Amino acid sequence: MSDGTTTSVSTHILDTSIGRPAAGVAVEMSVCGESAAWTVHGTSVTDADGRCKDLPALPEGTTRVRLFFAVEPYFTHRTSDHHSHQHRHDRPAEEQQDAPRARDSGAFFPEVAITFAVEPGEHYHVPLLLNPFGYSVYRGS
């Protein structure tokens, strides 16, 4: 992870509406330093476990990081798969949703952008807990 001099970032996404990792989500990492200008520094796509393990180490002088998650294609694809492969045991959970019709029209949050401060030499793991109508994020370990 960190060798004491590099600063690194990793992330993963858990779709809390189905209790499974969110695979295939594009993630873009931008960095900002003293100049206050944002620069795209790396991109990745979540793997089958919902993780991005290949984001590059941060450049020296980075003080802030922004992770941009393009979640709309994930929800659009997942919803169409869900409806075409719906099983009988899925229906009660579907019926309990507060706004099931809204899910059919795309993601309520089509993208998620998280900005956080960083210190040199630290590793930052930033998980995203995602569902069609909300999300939360925290500093993990």
PDB file of C-alpha atoms in Angstrom:
ATOM      1  CA  MET A   1       0.000   0.000   0.000  1.00  0.00           C
ATOM      2  CA  SER A   2       2.135   2.927   1.204  1.00  0.00           C
ATOM      3  CA  ASP A   3       5.916   2.816   1.498  1.00  0.00           C
ATOM      4  CA  GLY A   4       6.007   5.843   3.790  1.00  0.00           C
ATOM      5  CA  THR A   5       6.679   8.383   1.032  1.00  0.00           C
ATOM      6  CA  THR A   6       3.930   7.754  -1.518  1.00  0.00           C
ATOM      7  CA  THR A   7       0.330   8.747  -1.087  1.00  0.00           C
ATOM      8  CA  SER A   8      -2.188   6.320  -2.539  1.00  0.00           C
ATOM      9  CA  VAL A   9      -5.932   5.890  -3.019  1.00  0.00           C
ATOM     10  CA  SER A  10      -8.143   2.841  -3.471  1.00  0.00           C
ATOM     11  CA  THR A  11     -11.912   2.510  -3.563  1.00  0.00           C
ATOM     12  CA  HIS A  12     -14.712   0.003  -3.839  1.00  0.00           C
ATOM     13  CA  ILE A  13     -18.463   0.212  -4.396  1.00  0.00           C
ATOM     14  CA  LEU A  14     -21.090  -1.871  -2.644  1.00  0.00           C
ATOM     15  CA  ASP A  15     -24.619  -1.737  -4.067  1.00  0.00           C
ATOM     16  CA  THR A  16     -26.539  -1.821  -0.783  1.00  0.00           C
ATOM     17  CA  SER A  17     -29.877  -2.348  -2.554  1.00  0.00           C
ATOM     18  CA  ILE A  18     -28.793  -5.862  -3.546  1.00  0.00           C
ATOM     19  CA  GLY A  19     -25.962  -6.473  -1.067  1.00  0.00           C
ATOM     20  CA  ARG A  20     -23.393  -7.046  -3.825  1.00  0.00           C
ATOM     21  CA  PRO A  21     -20.356  -5.273  -5.283  1.00  0.00           C
ATOM     22  CA  ALA A  22     -21.007  -2.852  -8.137  1.00  0.00           C
ATOM     23  CA  ALA A  23     -18.866  -4.106 -11.028  1.00  0.00           C
ATOM     24  CA  GLY A  24     -18.128  -2.190 -14.220  1.00  0.00           C
ATOM     25  CA  VAL A  25     -18.406   1.353 -12.831  1.00  0.00           C
ATOM     26  CA  ALA A  26     -16.008   3.857 -14.424  1.00  0.00           C
ATOM     27  CA  VAL A  27     -13.997   5.850 -11.881  1.00  0.00           C
ATOM     28  CA  GLU A  28     -11.922   8.946 -12.587  1.00  0.00           C
ATOM     29  CA  MET A  29      -9.434  10.315 -10.051  1.00  0.00           C
ATOM     30  CA  SER A  30      -8.416  13.973 -10.193  1.00  0.00           C
ATOM     31  CA  VAL A  31      -5.834  15.687  -8.006  1.00  0.00           C
ATOM     32  CA  CYS A  32      -5.292  19.231  -6.809  1.00  0.00           C
ATOM     33  CA  GLY A  33      -2.301  20.836  -5.119  1.00  0.00           C
ATOM     34  CA  GLU A  34      -1.284  24.265  -3.949  1.00  0.00           C
ATOM     35  CA  SER A  35      -2.148  25.757  -7.354  1.00  0.00           C
ATOM     36  CA  ALA A  36      -5.823  24.837  -6.824  1.00  0.00           C
ATOM     37  CA  ALA A  37      -6.057  23.523 -10.409  1.00  0.00           C
ATOM     38  CA  TRP A  38      -7.687  20.094 -10.834  1.00  0.00           C
ATOM     39  CA  THR A  39      -5.967  17.549 -13.089  1.00  0.00           C
ATOM     40  CA  VAL A  40      -7.201  14.088 -14.093  1.00  0.00           C
ATOM     41  CA  HIS A  41      -4.565  11.720 -12.719  1.00  0.00           C
ATOM     42  CA  GLY A  42      -6.003   8.247 -13.328  1.00  0.00           C
ATOM     43  CA  THR A  43      -8.989   6.211 -14.429  1.00  0.00           C
ATOM     44  CA  SER A  44     -10.218   2.739 -13.605  1.00  0.00           C
ATOM     45  CA  VAL A  45     -13.277   0.491 -13.738  1.00  0.00           C
ATOM     46  CA  THR A  46     -14.534  -1.473 -10.742  1.00  0.00           C
ATOM     47  CA  ASP A  47     -13.789  -5.193 -10.984  1.00  0.00           C
ATOM     48  CA  ALA A  48     -16.122  -8.106 -10.167  1.00  0.00           C
ATOM     49  CA  ASP A  49     -15.518  -7.398  -6.464  1.00  0.00           C
ATOM     50  CA  GLY A  50     -16.462  -3.723  -6.948  1.00  0.00           C
ATOM     51  CA  ARG A  51     -12.856  -2.616  -6.368  1.00  0.00           C
ATOM     52  CA  CYS A  52     -10.429  -0.277  -8.108  1.00  0.00           C
ATOM     53  CA  LYS A  53      -6.979  -1.509  -7.169  1.00  0.00           C
ATOM     54  CA  ASP A  54      -5.046   0.126  -9.996  1.00  0.00           C
ATOM     55  CA  LEU A  55      -5.318   3.858  -9.304  1.00  0.00           C
ATOM     56  CA  PRO A  56      -1.852   5.464  -9.554  1.00  0.00           C
ATOM     57  CA  ALA A  57       0.041   6.895  -6.571  1.00  0.00           C
ATOM     58  CA  LEU A  58      -0.571  10.594  -6.088  1.00  0.00           C
ATOM     59  CA  PRO A  59       1.941  13.151  -7.316  1.00  0.00           C
ATOM     60  CA  GLU A  60       3.988  15.004  -4.747  1.00  0.00           C
ATOM     61  CA  GLY A  61       2.224  18.157  -3.543  1.00  0.00           C
ATOM     62  CA  THR A  62      -1.312  16.742  -3.838  1.00  0.00           C
ATOM     63  CA  THR A  63      -3.548  18.170  -1.119  1.00  0.00           C
ATOM     64  CA  ARG A  64      -6.987  17.140  -2.396  1.00  0.00           C
ATOM     65  CA  VAL A  65      -8.380  14.225  -4.408  1.00  0.00           C
ATOM     66  CA  ARG A  66     -11.675  13.925  -6.248  1.00  0.00           C
ATOM     67  CA  LEU A  67     -13.141  10.533  -7.159  1.00  0.00           C
ATOM     68  CA  PHE A  68     -15.813  10.691  -9.859  1.00  0.00           C
ATOM     69  CA  PHE A  69     -18.043   7.611 -10.166  1.00  0.00           C
ATOM     70  CA  ALA A  70     -20.160   7.290 -13.347  1.00  0.00           C
ATOM     71  CA  VAL A  71     -22.977   5.240 -11.793  1.00  0.00           C
ATOM     72  CA  GLU A  72     -25.828   5.830 -14.270  1.00  0.00           C
ATOM     73  CA  PRO A  73     -24.692   3.131 -16.764  1.00  0.00           C
ATOM     74  CA  TYR A  74     -24.373   0.661 -13.869  1.00  0.00           C
ATOM     75  CA  PHE A  75     -27.962   1.253 -12.715  1.00  0.00           C
ATOM     76  CA  THR A  76     -29.335   1.255 -16.258  1.00  0.00           C
ATOM     77  CA  HIS A  77     -27.636  -2.065 -17.023  1.00  0.00           C
ATOM     78  CA  ARG A  78     -28.474  -3.615 -13.632  1.00  0.00           C
ATOM     79  CA  THR A  79     -32.141  -2.598 -13.829  1.00  0.00           C
ATOM     80  CA  SER A  80     -32.579  -4.061 -17.329  1.00  0.00           C
ATOM     81  CA  ASP A  81     -30.850  -7.285 -16.214  1.00  0.00           C
ATOM     82  CA  HIS A  82     -33.038  -7.419 -13.108  1.00  0.00           C
ATOM     83  CA  HIS A  83     -36.270  -7.131 -15.065  1.00  0.00           C
ATOM     84  CA  SER A  84     -35.257  -9.672 -17.712  1.00  0.00           C
ATOM     85  CA  HIS A  85     -34.060 -12.214 -15.116  1.00  0.00           C
ATOM     86  CA  GLN A  86     -36.470 -11.492 -12.276  1.00  0.00           C
ATOM     87  CA  HIS A  87     -37.102 -14.473 -10.022  1.00  0.00           C
ATOM     88  CA  ARG A  88     -40.180 -15.104  -7.932  1.00  0.00           C
ATOM     89  CA  HIS A  89     -38.250 -14.480  -4.667  1.00  0.00           C
ATOM     90  CA  ASP A  90     -37.186 -11.004  -5.933  1.00  0.00           C
ATOM     91  CA  ARG A  91     -40.730  -9.688  -6.237  1.00  0.00           C
ATOM     92  CA  PRO A  92     -41.498  -9.000  -2.539  1.00  0.00           C
ATOM     93  CA  ALA A  93     -38.388  -6.798  -2.207  1.00  0.00           C
ATOM     94  CA  GLU A  94     -39.305  -5.044  -5.457  1.00  0.00           C
ATOM     95  CA  GLU A  95     -42.819  -4.342  -4.164  1.00  0.00           C
ATOM     96  CA  GLN A  96     -41.441  -2.869  -0.928  1.00  0.00           C
ATOM     97  CA  GLN A  97     -39.477  -0.136  -2.707  1.00  0.00           C
ATOM     98  CA  ASP A  98     -40.807   3.351  -2.024  1.00  0.00           C
ATOM     99  CA  ALA A  99     -40.579   4.408  -5.673  1.00  0.00           C
ATOM    100  CA  PRO A 100     -40.116   1.415  -7.977  1.00  0.00           C
ATOM    101  CA  ARG A 101     -41.201   3.343 -11.097  1.00  0.00           C
ATOM    102  CA  ALA A 102     -38.454   5.952 -10.574  1.00  0.00           C
ATOM    103  CA  ARG A 103     -35.859   3.186 -10.860  1.00  0.00           C
ATOM    104  CA  ASP A 104     -37.077   2.373 -14.371  1.00  0.00           C
ATOM    105  CA  SER A 105     -36.334   5.913 -15.566  1.00  0.00           C
ATOM    106  CA  GLY A 106     -32.587   5.816 -14.827  1.00  0.00           C
ATOM    107  CA  ALA A 107     -30.461   6.710 -11.852  1.00  0.00           C
ATOM    108  CA  PHE A 108     -31.614   9.442  -9.482  1.00  0.00           C
ATOM    109  CA  PHE A 109     -27.910  10.180  -8.901  1.00  0.00           C
ATOM    110  CA  PRO A 110     -26.319   9.640 -12.335  1.00  0.00           C
ATOM    111  CA  GLU A 111     -22.882  10.442 -10.953  1.00  0.00           C
ATOM    112  CA  VAL A 112     -21.161  10.724  -7.599  1.00  0.00           C
ATOM    113  CA  ALA A 113     -18.205  13.023  -6.963  1.00  0.00           C
ATOM    114  CA  ILE A 114     -16.309  12.751  -3.690  1.00  0.00           C
ATOM    115  CA  THR A 115     -13.601  15.269  -2.729  1.00  0.00           C
ATOM    116  CA  PHE A 116     -11.293  14.709   0.233  1.00  0.00           C
ATOM    117  CA  ALA A 117      -8.071  16.095   1.733  1.00  0.00           C
ATOM    118  CA  VAL A 118      -4.883  14.019   1.769  1.00  0.00           C
ATOM    119  CA  GLU A 119      -1.596  14.057   3.687  1.00  0.00           C
ATOM    120  CA  PRO A 120       1.712  12.860   2.209  1.00  0.00           C
ATOM    121  CA  GLY A 121       2.646   9.234   2.852  1.00  0.00           C
ATOM    122  CA  GLU A 122      -0.857   8.037   3.752  1.00  0.00           C
ATOM    123  CA  HIS A 123      -3.077   5.463   2.062  1.00  0.00           C
ATOM    124  CA  TYR A 124      -6.730   6.422   1.605  1.00  0.00           C
ATOM    125  CA  HIS A 125      -9.361   3.755   1.028  1.00  0.00           C
ATOM    126  CA  VAL A 126     -12.678   5.434   0.173  1.00  0.00           C
ATOM    127  CA  PRO A 127     -15.638   3.015  -0.101  1.00  0.00           C
ATOM    128  CA  LEU A 128     -18.891   4.101  -1.730  1.00  0.00           C
ATOM    129  CA  LEU A 129     -22.123   2.543  -0.431  1.00  0.00           C
ATOM    130  CA  LEU A 130     -24.601   2.990  -3.249  1.00  0.00           C
ATOM    131  CA  ASN A 131     -28.281   2.414  -3.931  1.00  0.00           C
ATOM    132  CA  PRO A 132     -30.662   3.848  -6.558  1.00  0.00           C
ATOM    133  CA  PHE A 133     -31.827   6.700  -4.306  1.00  0.00           C
ATOM    134  CA  GLY A 134     -28.843   7.482  -2.089  1.00  0.00           C
ATOM    135  CA  TYR A 135     -25.213   6.937  -1.281  1.00  0.00           C
ATOM    136  CA  SER A 136     -22.712   7.343   1.526  1.00  0.00           C
ATOM    137  CA  VAL A 137     -18.955   7.381   1.635  1.00  0.00           C
ATOM    138  CA  TYR A 138     -16.347   7.092   4.373  1.00  0.00           C
ATOM    139  CA  ARG A 139     -12.632   6.703   4.943  1.00  0.00           C
ATOM    140  CA  GLY A 140     -11.990   2.993   5.244  1.00  0.00           C
ATOM    141  CA  SER A 141      -8.832   1.108   6.068  1.00  0.00           C
TER     142      SER A 141
END
